[in-house]
PDB file of C-alpha atoms in Angstrom:
ATOM      1  CA  UNK A 153     227.831-193.107 -63.845  1.00  0.00           C
ATOM      2  CA  UNK A 154     230.425-193.691 -61.128  1.00  0.00           C
ATOM      3  CA  UNK A 155     233.039-196.395 -61.482  1.00  0.00           C
ATOM      4  CA  UNK A 156     231.584-198.510 -58.694  1.00  0.00           C
ATOM      5  CA  UNK A 157     228.107-198.295 -60.235  1.00  0.00           C
ATOM      6  CA  UNK A 158     229.509-199.353 -63.600  1.00  0.00           C
ATOM      7  CA  UNK A 159     231.258-202.359 -62.042  1.00  0.00           C
ATOM      8  CA  UNK A 160     228.042-203.472 -60.357  1.00  0.00           C
ATOM      9  CA  UNK A 161     226.054-202.942 -63.555  1.00  0.00           C
ATOM     10  CA  UNK A 162     228.457-204.884 -65.796  1.00  0.00           C
ATOM     11  CA  UNK A 163     229.878-207.360 -63.290  1.00  0.00           C
ATOM     12  CA  UNK A 164     233.344-206.620 -64.689  1.00  0.00           C
ATOM     13  CA  UNK A 165     236.532-204.889 -63.564  1.00  0.00           C
ATOM     14  CA  UNK A 166     239.273-203.667 -65.889  1.00  0.00           C
ATOM     15  CA  UNK A 167     242.829-204.961 -65.656  1.00  0.00           C
ATOM     16  CA  UNK A 168     245.897-202.816 -66.347  1.00  0.00           C
ATOM     17  CA  UNK A 169     246.025-204.032 -69.979  1.00  0.00           C
ATOM     18  CA  UNK A 170     242.410-203.070 -70.593  1.00  0.00           C
ATOM     19  CA  UNK A 171     241.038-206.601 -70.489  1.00  0.00           C
ATOM     20  CA  UNK A 172     237.819-207.208 -68.555  1.00  0.00           C
ATOM     21  CA  UNK A 173     237.734-209.572 -65.589  1.00  0.00           C
ATOM     22  CA  UNK A 174     234.701-211.068 -63.860  1.00  0.00           C
ATOM     23  CA  UNK A 175     234.355-209.220 -60.559  1.00  0.00           C
ATOM     24  CA  UNK A 176     232.064-211.740 -58.924  1.00  0.00           C
ATOM     25  CA  UNK A 177     231.778-213.819 -56.817  1.00  0.00           C
ATOM     26  CA  UNK A 178     235.102-212.545 -55.397  1.00  0.00           C
ATOM     27  CA  UNK A 179     234.051-208.899 -55.080  1.00  0.00           C
ATOM     28  CA  UNK A 180     231.865-207.369 -52.371  1.00  0.00           C
ATOM     29  CA  UNK A 181     228.118-207.652 -53.148  1.00  0.00           C
ATOM     30  CA  UNK A 182     226.404-204.364 -53.959  1.00  0.00           C
ATOM     31  CA  UNK A 183     224.078-204.382 -50.956  1.00  0.00           C
ATOM     32  CA  UNK A 184     227.023-204.912 -48.628  1.00  0.00           C
ATOM     33  CA  UNK A 185     228.873-201.979 -50.180  1.00  0.00           C
ATOM     34  CA  UNK A 186     225.780-199.815 -49.683  1.00  0.00           C
ATOM     35  CA  UNK A 187     225.515-200.866 -46.033  1.00  0.00           C
ATOM     36  CA  UNK A 188     229.171-200.033 -45.430  1.00  0.00           C
ATOM     37  CA  UNK A 189     228.680-196.639 -47.101  1.00  0.00           C
ATOM     38  CA  UNK A 190     225.669-196.025 -44.849  1.00  0.00           C
ATOM     39  CA  UNK A 191     227.616-196.828 -41.688  1.00  0.00           C
ATOM     40  CA  UNK A 192     230.594-194.670 -42.620  1.00  0.00           C
ATOM     41  CA  UNK A 193     228.358-191.766 -43.649  1.00  0.00           C
ATOM     42  CA  UNK A 194     225.660-191.871 -40.957  1.00  0.00           C
ATOM     43  CA  UNK A 195     228.054-192.517 -38.065  1.00  0.00           C
ATOM     44  CA  UNK A 196     230.547-189.875 -39.284  1.00  0.00           C
ATOM     45  CA  UNK A 197     233.430-192.363 -39.364  1.00  0.00           C
ATOM     46  CA  UNK A 198     236.518-190.715 -40.847  1.00  0.00           C
ATOM     47  CA  UNK A 199     239.533-192.861 -39.914  1.00  0.00           C
ATOM     48  CA  UNK A 200     238.846-196.154 -41.633  1.00  0.00           C
ATOM     49  CA  UNK A 201     240.717-199.377 -42.286  1.00  0.00           C
ATOM     50  CA  UNK A 202     240.114-202.693 -44.012  1.00  0.00           C
ATOM     51  CA  UNK A 203     241.895-206.017 -44.285  1.00  0.00           C
ATOM     52  CA  UNK A 204     241.338-207.625 -47.672  1.00  0.00           C
ATOM     53  CA  UNK A 205     241.020-205.252 -50.631  1.00  0.00           C
ATOM     54  CA  UNK A 206     240.705-207.513 -53.691  1.00  0.00           C
ATOM     55  CA  UNK A 207     239.174-205.483 -56.566  1.00  0.00           C
ATOM     56  CA  UNK A 208     238.623-202.540 -54.242  1.00  0.00           C
ATOM     57  CA  UNK A 209     234.842-202.235 -54.179  1.00  0.00           C
ATOM     58  CA  UNK A 210     234.695-201.801 -50.400  1.00  0.00           C
ATOM     59  CA  UNK A 211     237.591-199.351 -50.722  1.00  0.00           C
ATOM     60  CA  UNK A 212     235.716-197.335 -53.355  1.00  0.00           C
ATOM     61  CA  UNK A 213     232.550-197.346 -51.242  1.00  0.00           C
ATOM     62  CA  UNK A 214     234.346-196.036 -48.148  1.00  0.00           C
ATOM     63  CA  UNK A 215     236.567-193.525 -49.927  1.00  0.00           C
ATOM     64  CA  UNK A 216     233.661-192.109 -51.927  1.00  0.00           C
ATOM     65  CA  UNK A 217     232.000-191.118 -48.639  1.00  0.00           C
ATOM     66  CA  UNK A 218     235.226-189.472 -47.453  1.00  0.00           C
ATOM     67  CA  UNK A 219     235.499-187.582 -50.737  1.00  0.00           C
ATOM     68  CA  UNK A 220     231.870-186.437 -50.726  1.00  0.00           C
ATOM     69  CA  UNK A 221     232.147-184.861 -47.292  1.00  0.00           C
ATOM     70  CA  UNK A 222     235.720-183.613 -47.798  1.00  0.00           C
ATOM     71  CA  UNK A 223     237.030-185.449 -44.745  1.00  0.00           C
ATOM     72  CA  UNK A 224     238.431-188.890 -44.068  1.00  0.00           C
ATOM     73  CA  UNK A 225     241.340-191.213 -44.758  1.00  0.00           C
ATOM     74  CA  UNK A 226     241.386-194.934 -45.397  1.00  0.00           C
ATOM     75  CA  UNK A 227     243.947-197.722 -45.070  1.00  0.00           C
ATOM     76  CA  UNK A 228     243.544-200.885 -47.178  1.00  0.00           C
ATOM     77  CA  UNK A 229     245.735-203.887 -46.340  1.00  0.00           C
ATOM     78  CA  UNK A 230     246.099-206.667 -48.906  1.00  0.00           C
ATOM     79  CA  UNK A 231     249.303-208.703 -49.370  1.00  0.00           C
ATOM     80  CA  UNK A 232     248.061-210.053 -52.704  1.00  0.00           C
ATOM     81  CA  UNK A 233     246.921-206.817 -54.362  1.00  0.00           C
ATOM     82  CA  UNK A 234     249.584-206.879 -57.090  1.00  0.00           C
ATOM     83  CA  UNK A 235     249.639-210.653 -57.514  1.00  0.00           C
ATOM     84  CA  UNK A 236     246.281-212.388 -57.075  1.00  0.00           C
ATOM     85  CA  UNK A 237     244.250-209.261 -57.905  1.00  0.00           C
ATOM     86  CA  UNK A 238     246.478-207.779 -60.617  1.00  0.00           C
ATOM     87  CA  UNK A 239     246.614-204.400 -58.883  1.00  0.00           C
ATOM     88  CA  UNK A 240     243.023-203.777 -59.982  1.00  0.00           C
ATOM     89  CA  UNK A 241     241.908-202.460 -56.593  1.00  0.00           C
ATOM     90  CA  UNK A 242     244.657-199.846 -56.648  1.00  0.00           C
ATOM     91  CA  UNK A 243     243.864-199.006 -60.286  1.00  0.00           C
ATOM     92  CA  UNK A 244     240.184-198.558 -59.441  1.00  0.00           C
ATOM     93  CA  UNK A 245     241.066-196.016 -56.784  1.00  0.00           C
ATOM     94  CA  UNK A 246     243.094-194.061 -59.352  1.00  0.00           C
ATOM     95  CA  UNK A 247     240.361-194.310 -62.009  1.00  0.00           C
ATOM     96  CA  UNK A 248     237.777-193.024 -59.543  1.00  0.00           C
ATOM     97  CA  UNK A 249     240.003-190.126 -58.494  1.00  0.00           C
ATOM     98  CA  UNK A 250     240.177-191.421 -54.932  1.00  0.00           C
ATOM     99  CA  UNK A 251     243.860-192.332 -54.591  1.00  0.00           C
ATOM    100  CA  UNK A 252     244.403-189.376 -52.279  1.00  0.00           C
ATOM    101  CA  UNK A 253     241.914-190.794 -49.802  1.00  0.00           C
ATOM    102  CA  UNK A 254     243.562-194.204 -49.354  1.00  0.00           C
ATOM    103  CA  UNK A 255     246.859-195.763 -48.389  1.00  0.00           C
ATOM    104  CA  UNK A 256     247.281-199.268 -49.812  1.00  0.00           C
ATOM    105  CA  UNK A 257     249.600-201.532 -47.836  1.00  0.00           C
ATOM    106  CA  UNK A 258     250.718-204.711 -49.582  1.00  0.00           C
ATOM    107  CA  UNK A 259     251.691-206.770 -46.552  1.00  0.00           C
ATOM    108  CA  UNK A 260     250.221-209.437 -44.331  1.00  0.00           C
ATOM    109  CA  UNK A 261     247.719-207.907 -41.961  1.00  0.00           C
ATOM    110  CA  UNK A 262     249.296-209.600 -38.941  1.00  0.00           C
ATOM    111  CA  UNK A 263     252.493-207.716 -39.795  1.00  0.00           C
ATOM    112  CA  UNK A 264     251.004-204.424 -41.021  1.00  0.00           C
ATOM    113  CA  UNK A 265     248.510-203.842 -38.212  1.00  0.00           C
ATOM    114  CA  UNK A 266     251.042-203.946 -35.333  1.00  0.00           C
ATOM    115  CA  UNK A 267     253.287-201.547 -37.293  1.00  0.00           C
ATOM    116  CA  UNK A 268     250.424-199.111 -37.735  1.00  0.00           C
ATOM    117  CA  UNK A 269     249.694-199.205 -34.016  1.00  0.00           C
ATOM    118  CA  UNK A 270     253.349-198.553 -33.218  1.00  0.00           C
ATOM    119  CA  UNK A 271     253.142-195.517 -35.512  1.00  0.00           C
ATOM    120  CA  UNK A 272     250.287-194.186 -33.391  1.00  0.00           C
ATOM    121  CA  UNK A 273     247.499-194.729 -35.932  1.00  0.00           C
ATOM    122  CA  UNK A 274     243.995-194.469 -34.472  1.00  0.00           C
ATOM    123  CA  UNK A 275     240.817-195.511 -36.290  1.00  0.00           C
ATOM    124  CA  UNK A 276     237.066-195.359 -35.824  1.00  0.00           C
ATOM    125  CA  UNK A 277     236.107-198.074 -38.347  1.00  0.00           C
ATOM    126  CA  UNK A 278     237.537-201.441 -39.370  1.00  0.00           C
ATOM    127  CA  UNK A 279     236.290-203.872 -42.009  1.00  0.00           C
ATOM    128  CA  UNK A 280     237.618-207.386 -41.354  1.00  0.00           C
ATOM    129  CA  UNK A 281     237.510-209.149 -44.724  1.00  0.00           C
ATOM    130  CA  UNK A 282     240.929-210.720 -45.192  1.00  0.00           C
ATOM    131  CA  UNK A 283     241.986-214.316 -44.630  1.00  0.00           C
ATOM    132  CA  UNK A 284     238.828-216.093 -43.449  1.00  0.00           C
ATOM    133  CA  UNK A 285     240.416-218.527 -41.019  1.00  0.00           C
ATOM    134  CA  UNK A 286     239.274-218.357 -37.403  1.00  0.00           C
ATOM    135  CA  UNK A 287     242.684-217.455 -36.025  1.00  0.00           C
ATOM    136  CA  UNK A 288     243.462-214.979 -38.827  1.00  0.00           C
ATOM    137  CA  UNK A 289     240.091-213.252 -38.401  1.00  0.00           C
ATOM    138  CA  UNK A 290     240.597-213.018 -34.658  1.00  0.00           C
ATOM    139  CA  UNK A 291     244.161-211.704 -35.046  1.00  0.00           C
ATOM    140  CA  UNK A 292     242.911-208.999 -37.440  1.00  0.00           C
ATOM    141  CA  UNK A 293     240.275-208.031 -34.884  1.00  0.00           C
ATOM    142  CA  UNK A 294     242.754-208.094 -31.988  1.00  0.00           C
ATOM    143  CA  UNK A 295     245.110-205.635 -33.640  1.00  0.00           C
ATOM    144  CA  UNK A 296     242.348-203.436 -35.102  1.00  0.00           C
ATOM    145  CA  UNK A 297     240.698-203.226 -31.683  1.00  0.00           C
ATOM    146  CA  UNK A 298     243.883-201.850 -30.144  1.00  0.00           C
ATOM    147  CA  UNK A 299     243.715-198.907 -32.575  1.00  0.00           C
ATOM    148  CA  UNK A 300     239.947-198.467 -32.459  1.00  0.00           C
ATOM    149  CA  UNK A 301     238.494-195.574 -30.500  1.00  0.00           C
ATOM    150  CA  UNK A 302     235.705-196.206 -28.001  1.00  0.00           C
ATOM    151  CA  UNK A 303     232.483-195.878 -29.973  1.00  0.00           C
ATOM    152  CA  UNK A 304     234.212-197.096 -33.127  1.00  0.00           C
ATOM    153  CA  UNK A 305     232.790-199.814 -35.357  1.00  0.00           C
ATOM    154  CA  UNK A 306     234.058-203.173 -36.579  1.00  0.00           C
ATOM    155  CA  UNK A 307     232.391-204.963 -39.508  1.00  0.00           C
ATOM    156  CA  UNK A 308     233.027-208.665 -40.030  1.00  0.00           C
ATOM    157  CA  UNK A 309     232.272-209.774 -43.586  1.00  0.00           C
ATOM    158  CA  UNK A 310     231.228-213.273 -44.744  1.00  0.00           C
ATOM    159  CA  UNK A 311     229.737-214.303 -41.430  1.00  0.00           C
ATOM    160  CA  UNK A 312     228.051-217.239 -43.164  1.00  0.00           C
ATOM    161  CA  UNK A 313     231.475-218.929 -43.004  1.00  0.00           C
ATOM    162  CA  UNK A 314     231.912-221.037 -39.830  1.00  0.00           C
ATOM    163  CA  UNK A 315     235.354-219.630 -38.981  1.00  0.00           C
ATOM    164  CA  UNK A 316     234.132-216.026 -39.160  1.00  0.00           C
ATOM    165  CA  UNK A 317     230.957-216.902 -37.242  1.00  0.00           C
ATOM    166  CA  UNK A 318     233.010-218.269 -34.398  1.00  0.00           C
ATOM    167  CA  UNK A 319     235.319-215.250 -34.312  1.00  0.00           C
ATOM    168  CA  UNK A 320     232.280-212.958 -34.059  1.00  0.00           C
ATOM    169  CA  UNK A 321     230.747-215.166 -31.361  1.00  0.00           C
ATOM    170  CA  UNK A 322     233.977-214.944 -29.372  1.00  0.00           C
ATOM    171  CA  UNK A 323     234.066-211.148 -29.593  1.00  0.00           C
ATOM    172  CA  UNK A 324     230.415-210.766 -28.614  1.00  0.00           C
ATOM    173  CA  UNK A 325     230.861-213.034 -25.594  1.00  0.00           C
ATOM    174  CA  UNK A 326     234.241-211.833 -24.375  1.00  0.00           C
ATOM    175  CA  UNK A 327     234.748-208.219 -25.430  1.00  0.00           C
ATOM    176  CA  UNK A 328     232.947-204.946 -24.755  1.00  0.00           C
ATOM    177  CA  UNK A 329     231.113-204.611 -28.064  1.00  0.00           C
ATOM    178  CA  UNK A 330     227.433-204.184 -28.850  1.00  0.00           C
ATOM    179  CA  UNK A 331     225.727-205.347 -32.058  1.00  0.00           C
ATOM    180  CA  UNK A 332     224.347-202.833 -34.541  1.00  0.00           C
ATOM    181  CA  UNK A 333     222.039-203.356 -37.496  1.00  0.00           C
ATOM    182  CA  UNK A 334     224.034-205.014 -40.261  1.00  0.00           C
ATOM    183  CA  UNK A 335     221.437-205.037 -43.028  1.00  0.00           C
ATOM    184  CA  UNK A 336     222.328-208.602 -44.014  1.00  0.00           C
ATOM    185  CA  UNK A 337     223.075-211.861 -42.196  1.00  0.00           C
ATOM    186  CA  UNK A 338     226.389-212.187 -44.071  1.00  0.00           C
ATOM    187  CA  UNK A 339     227.824-209.262 -42.089  1.00  0.00           C
ATOM    188  CA  UNK A 340     228.166-208.489 -38.396  1.00  0.00           C
ATOM    189  CA  UNK A 341     228.481-204.904 -37.190  1.00  0.00           C
ATOM    190  CA  UNK A 342     229.782-204.314 -33.654  1.00  0.00           C
ATOM    191  CA  UNK A 343     230.367-201.027 -31.810  1.00  0.00           C
ATOM    192  CA  UNK A 344     233.086-200.763 -29.176  1.00  0.00           C
ATOM    193  CA  UNK A 345     231.648-199.685 -25.829  1.00  0.00           C
ATOM    194  CA  UNK A 346     234.757-199.815 -23.634  1.00  0.00           C
ATOM    195  CA  UNK A 347     238.478-200.414 -23.751  1.00  0.00           C
ATOM    196  CA  UNK A 348     239.726-203.884 -22.880  1.00  0.00           C
ATOM    197  CA  UNK A 349     240.077-204.280 -19.102  1.00  0.00           C
ATOM    198  CA  UNK A 350     239.598-208.043 -18.665  1.00  0.00           C
ATOM    199  CA  UNK A 351     241.346-209.943 -15.901  1.00  0.00           C
ATOM    200  CA  UNK A 352     244.237-212.099 -17.065  1.00  0.00           C
ATOM    201  CA  UNK A 353     242.159-215.307 -16.790  1.00  0.00           C
ATOM    202  CA  UNK A 354     238.815-213.995 -18.106  1.00  0.00           C
ATOM    203  CA  UNK A 355     236.851-216.233 -20.476  1.00  0.00           C
ATOM    204  CA  UNK A 356     233.259-216.832 -21.527  1.00  0.00           C
ATOM    205  CA  UNK A 357     232.231-219.693 -23.791  1.00  0.00           C
ATOM    206  CA  UNK A 358     230.996-218.578 -27.198  1.00  0.00           C
ATOM    207  CA  UNK A 359     228.632-221.080 -28.797  1.00  0.00           C
ATOM    208  CA  UNK A 360     227.664-220.323 -32.385  1.00  0.00           C
ATOM    209  CA  UNK A 361     223.936-220.072 -33.051  1.00  0.00           C
ATOM    210  CA  UNK A 362     222.632-223.235 -34.686  1.00  0.00           C
ATOM    211  CA  UNK A 363     220.790-221.463 -37.564  1.00  0.00           C
ATOM    212  CA  UNK A 364     224.059-219.852 -38.695  1.00  0.00           C
ATOM    213  CA  UNK A 365     225.878-223.189 -38.696  1.00  0.00           C
ATOM    214  CA  UNK A 366     223.102-224.763 -40.739  1.00  0.00           C
ATOM    215  CA  UNK A 367     223.090-221.850 -43.200  1.00  0.00           C
ATOM    216  CA  UNK A 368     226.837-222.241 -43.674  1.00  0.00           C
ATOM    217  CA  UNK A 369     226.441-225.942 -44.411  1.00  0.00           C
ATOM    218  CA  UNK A 370     223.791-225.186 -47.044  1.00  0.00           C
ATOM    219  CA  UNK A 371     225.958-222.549 -48.712  1.00  0.00           C
ATOM    220  CA  UNK A 372     229.019-224.778 -48.757  1.00  0.00           C
ATOM    221  CA  UNK A 373     227.206-227.930 -49.910  1.00  0.00           C
ATOM    222  CA  UNK A 374     228.148-228.919 -53.499  1.00  0.00           C
ATOM    223  CA  UNK A 375     225.349-228.232 -55.965  1.00  0.00           C
TER     224      UNK A 375
END
Protein backbone atom coordinates (compact mmCIF):
# COMPACT_ATOMS: atom_id res chain seq x y z
CA UNK A 1 0.00 0.00 0.00
CA UNK A 2 1.35 3.43 -0.92
CA UNK A 3 1.90 6.08 1.73
CA UNK A 4 -0.89 8.30 0.45
CA UNK A 5 -3.32 5.37 0.43
CA UNK A 6 -2.35 4.51 4.00
CA UNK A 7 -2.93 8.10 5.13
CA UNK A 8 -6.39 8.13 3.55
CA UNK A 9 -7.22 4.73 5.05
CA UNK A 10 -6.12 5.62 8.59
CA UNK A 11 -6.79 9.36 8.60
CA UNK A 12 -3.39 9.85 10.25
CA UNK A 13 0.01 11.28 9.34
CA UNK A 14 3.24 10.53 11.19
CA UNK A 15 5.29 13.26 12.85
CA UNK A 16 9.09 13.22 13.02
CA UNK A 17 8.99 11.61 16.50
CA UNK A 18 6.76 8.79 15.31
CA UNK A 19 3.58 10.11 16.90
CA UNK A 20 0.38 10.02 14.84
CA UNK A 21 -1.49 13.21 13.98
CA UNK A 22 -5.03 13.57 12.66
CA UNK A 23 -4.69 14.50 8.99
CA UNK A 24 -8.22 15.76 8.56
CA UNK A 25 -9.96 18.13 8.12
CA UNK A 26 -6.76 20.08 7.30
CA UNK A 27 -5.51 17.70 4.60
CA UNK A 28 -6.74 17.46 1.01
CA UNK A 29 -9.79 15.16 0.63
CA UNK A 30 -9.12 11.91 -1.21
CA UNK A 31 -11.41 12.65 -4.15
CA UNK A 32 -9.69 15.98 -4.70
CA UNK A 33 -6.28 14.31 -4.71
CA UNK A 34 -7.56 11.82 -7.28
CA UNK A 35 -8.89 14.62 -9.48
CA UNK A 36 -5.57 16.46 -9.33
CA UNK A 37 -3.74 13.23 -10.22
CA UNK A 38 -6.10 12.77 -13.18
CA UNK A 39 -5.46 16.28 -14.49
CA UNK A 40 -1.69 16.03 -14.17
CA UNK A 41 -1.63 12.58 -15.78
CA UNK A 42 -4.23 12.97 -18.55
CA UNK A 43 -3.10 16.45 -19.62
CA UNK A 44 0.61 15.49 -19.51
CA UNK A 45 1.47 18.33 -17.12
CA UNK A 46 5.10 18.07 -16.05
CA UNK A 47 6.12 21.44 -14.58
CA UNK A 48 3.89 21.80 -11.56
CA UNK A 49 3.59 24.15 -8.61
CA UNK A 50 1.41 24.56 -5.54
CA UNK A 51 0.92 27.17 -2.84
CA UNK A 52 0.01 25.58 0.48
CA UNK A 53 1.56 22.18 1.20
CA UNK A 54 0.42 21.30 4.74
CA UNK A 55 0.79 17.51 5.24
CA UNK A 56 1.75 17.09 1.60
CA UNK A 57 -1.10 14.99 0.23
CA UNK A 58 -1.50 17.11 -2.90
CA UNK A 59 2.29 17.05 -3.23
CA UNK A 60 2.35 13.25 -3.01
CA UNK A 61 -0.49 12.97 -5.54
CA UNK A 62 1.28 15.17 -8.09
CA UNK A 63 4.77 13.79 -7.57
CA UNK A 64 3.56 10.19 -7.78
CA UNK A 65 2.36 10.89 -11.33
CA UNK A 66 5.73 12.43 -12.22
CA UNK A 67 7.52 9.40 -10.79
CA UNK A 68 5.29 6.87 -12.56
CA UNK A 69 5.95 8.36 -15.98
CA UNK A 70 9.60 9.20 -15.26
CA UNK A 71 9.14 12.88 -16.08
CA UNK A 72 8.15 15.97 -14.14
CA UNK A 73 9.21 18.33 -11.38
CA UNK A 74 7.16 20.01 -8.69
CA UNK A 75 7.53 23.11 -6.53
CA UNK A 76 5.65 23.30 -3.20
CA UNK A 77 5.52 26.66 -1.40
CA UNK A 78 4.55 26.74 2.27
CA UNK A 79 5.98 29.24 4.78
CA UNK A 80 4.67 27.19 7.70
CA UNK A 81 5.88 23.72 6.70
CA UNK A 82 8.36 23.39 9.58
CA UNK A 83 6.25 25.24 12.14
CA UNK A 84 2.49 24.74 11.82
CA UNK A 85 2.82 21.40 9.99
CA UNK A 86 5.84 19.99 11.82
CA UNK A 87 7.69 19.30 8.57
CA UNK A 88 5.34 16.37 7.95
CA UNK A 89 4.74 17.24 4.30
CA UNK A 90 8.48 17.18 3.62
CA UNK A 91 8.85 13.95 5.62
CA UNK A 92 6.05 12.33 3.62
CA UNK A 93 7.87 13.09 0.39
CA UNK A 94 11.00 11.40 1.77
CA UNK A 95 9.04 8.40 3.09
CA UNK A 96 7.39 7.92 -0.29
CA UNK A 97 10.71 8.15 -2.12
CA UNK A 98 9.59 11.26 -3.97
CA UNK A 99 11.95 13.91 -2.59
CA UNK A 100 13.79 14.05 -5.90
CA UNK A 101 10.62 15.14 -7.67
CA UNK A 102 9.88 18.19 -5.50
CA UNK A 103 11.47 21.40 -4.32
CA UNK A 104 9.95 22.65 -1.06
CA UNK A 105 10.20 26.40 -0.51
CA UNK A 106 9.48 27.62 3.01
CA UNK A 107 8.62 31.24 2.24
CA UNK A 108 5.57 33.39 1.71
CA UNK A 109 4.14 32.76 -1.72
CA UNK A 110 3.98 36.48 -2.52
CA UNK A 111 7.76 36.55 -2.03
CA UNK A 112 8.67 33.15 -3.50
CA UNK A 113 6.62 33.33 -6.69
CA UNK A 114 8.18 36.57 -8.03
CA UNK A 115 11.65 35.14 -7.30
CA UNK A 116 10.85 32.01 -9.27
CA UNK A 117 9.69 34.08 -12.22
CA UNK A 118 12.88 36.14 -12.10
CA UNK A 119 14.82 32.86 -12.24
CA UNK A 120 13.02 32.00 -15.47
CA UNK A 121 10.83 29.21 -14.08
CA UNK A 122 7.98 28.18 -16.38
CA UNK A 123 5.09 25.92 -15.35
CA UNK A 124 2.12 24.18 -16.92
CA UNK A 125 0.12 23.56 -13.71
CA UNK A 126 -0.57 25.52 -10.53
CA UNK A 127 -2.62 24.52 -7.50
CA UNK A 128 -3.71 27.59 -5.52
CA UNK A 129 -4.35 26.34 -1.98
CA UNK A 130 -2.48 28.70 0.32
CA UNK A 131 -3.82 31.61 2.33
CA UNK A 132 -7.54 31.72 1.55
CA UNK A 133 -8.04 35.47 1.64
CA UNK A 134 -9.36 37.12 -1.52
CA UNK A 135 -6.31 39.29 -2.06
CA UNK A 136 -3.84 36.50 -1.18
CA UNK A 137 -5.58 34.06 -3.53
CA UNK A 138 -5.57 36.61 -6.33
CA UNK A 139 -1.90 37.49 -5.74
CA UNK A 140 -0.97 33.78 -5.91
CA UNK A 141 -2.87 33.52 -9.19
CA UNK A 142 -1.34 36.72 -10.58
CA UNK A 143 2.22 35.51 -10.09
CA UNK A 144 1.50 31.90 -11.12
CA UNK A 145 -0.17 33.13 -14.30
CA UNK A 146 2.96 35.02 -15.31
CA UNK A 147 4.89 31.73 -15.27
CA UNK A 148 2.12 29.59 -16.75
CA UNK A 149 2.38 28.49 -20.36
CA UNK A 150 -0.56 29.00 -22.70
CA UNK A 151 -2.67 25.86 -22.38
CA UNK A 152 -1.56 25.40 -18.78
CA UNK A 153 -3.97 24.73 -15.93
CA UNK A 154 -4.75 26.47 -12.65
CA UNK A 155 -6.72 24.71 -9.90
CA UNK A 156 -8.31 26.76 -7.14
CA UNK A 157 -9.06 24.69 -4.04
CA UNK A 158 -11.78 25.34 -1.42
CA UNK A 159 -14.04 27.28 -3.75
CA UNK A 160 -16.86 26.91 -1.22
CA UNK A 161 -15.14 29.74 0.68
CA UNK A 162 -16.47 33.20 -0.33
CA UNK A 163 -13.02 34.76 -0.76
CA UNK A 164 -11.86 32.00 -3.12
CA UNK A 165 -15.17 32.07 -4.99
CA UNK A 166 -14.73 35.74 -5.70
CA UNK A 167 -11.14 35.32 -6.86
CA UNK A 168 -12.26 32.62 -9.31
CA UNK A 169 -15.15 34.79 -10.49
CA UNK A 170 -12.72 37.64 -11.14
CA UNK A 171 -10.40 35.43 -13.19
CA UNK A 172 -13.23 33.95 -15.24
CA UNK A 173 -14.62 37.39 -16.04
CA UNK A 174 -11.39 39.28 -16.65
CA UNK A 175 -8.72 36.85 -17.83
CA UNK A 176 -8.34 34.52 -20.81
CA UNK A 177 -9.14 31.24 -19.07
CA UNK A 178 -11.72 28.57 -19.84
CA UNK A 179 -13.31 26.26 -17.26
CA UNK A 180 -12.59 22.53 -17.29
CA UNK A 181 -14.33 19.71 -15.46
CA UNK A 182 -13.32 19.89 -11.81
CA UNK A 183 -15.02 16.76 -10.50
CA UNK A 184 -16.25 18.57 -7.39
CA UNK A 185 -17.82 21.95 -6.61
CA UNK A 186 -15.10 22.65 -4.02
CA UNK A 187 -12.52 23.05 -6.80
CA UNK A 188 -12.31 25.18 -9.92
CA UNK A 189 -10.13 24.13 -12.85
CA UNK A 190 -9.25 26.77 -15.46
CA UNK A 191 -7.11 26.43 -18.60
CA UNK A 192 -5.16 29.41 -19.92
CA UNK A 193 -6.15 30.22 -23.49
CA UNK A 194 -4.05 33.33 -24.13
CA UNK A 195 -1.41 35.54 -22.57
CA UNK A 196 -2.57 38.68 -20.81
CA UNK A 197 -3.05 41.53 -23.30
CA UNK A 198 -5.70 43.65 -21.55
CA UNK A 199 -5.80 47.41 -21.98
CA UNK A 200 -4.59 49.37 -18.97
CA UNK A 201 -8.17 50.25 -17.91
CA UNK A 202 -9.89 46.92 -18.70
CA UNK A 203 -12.43 45.61 -16.19
CA UNK A 204 -15.50 43.39 -16.13
CA UNK A 205 -17.68 42.98 -13.06
CA UNK A 206 -17.54 39.51 -11.53
CA UNK A 207 -20.66 38.64 -9.56
CA UNK A 208 -20.49 35.39 -7.61
CA UNK A 209 -23.22 32.88 -8.38
CA UNK A 210 -25.89 32.90 -5.68
CA UNK A 211 -25.92 29.09 -5.11
CA UNK A 212 -22.20 29.17 -4.24
CA UNK A 213 -22.71 31.98 -1.72
CA UNK A 214 -25.56 30.09 -0.09
CA UNK A 215 -23.51 26.87 0.03
CA UNK A 216 -20.69 28.73 1.74
CA UNK A 217 -23.06 30.11 4.36
CA UNK A 218 -24.37 26.61 5.09
CA UNK A 219 -20.86 25.19 5.44
CA UNK A 220 -19.71 28.00 7.70
CA UNK A 221 -22.85 28.06 9.88
CA UNK A 222 -22.17 26.79 13.44
CA UNK A 223 -23.65 23.35 14.04
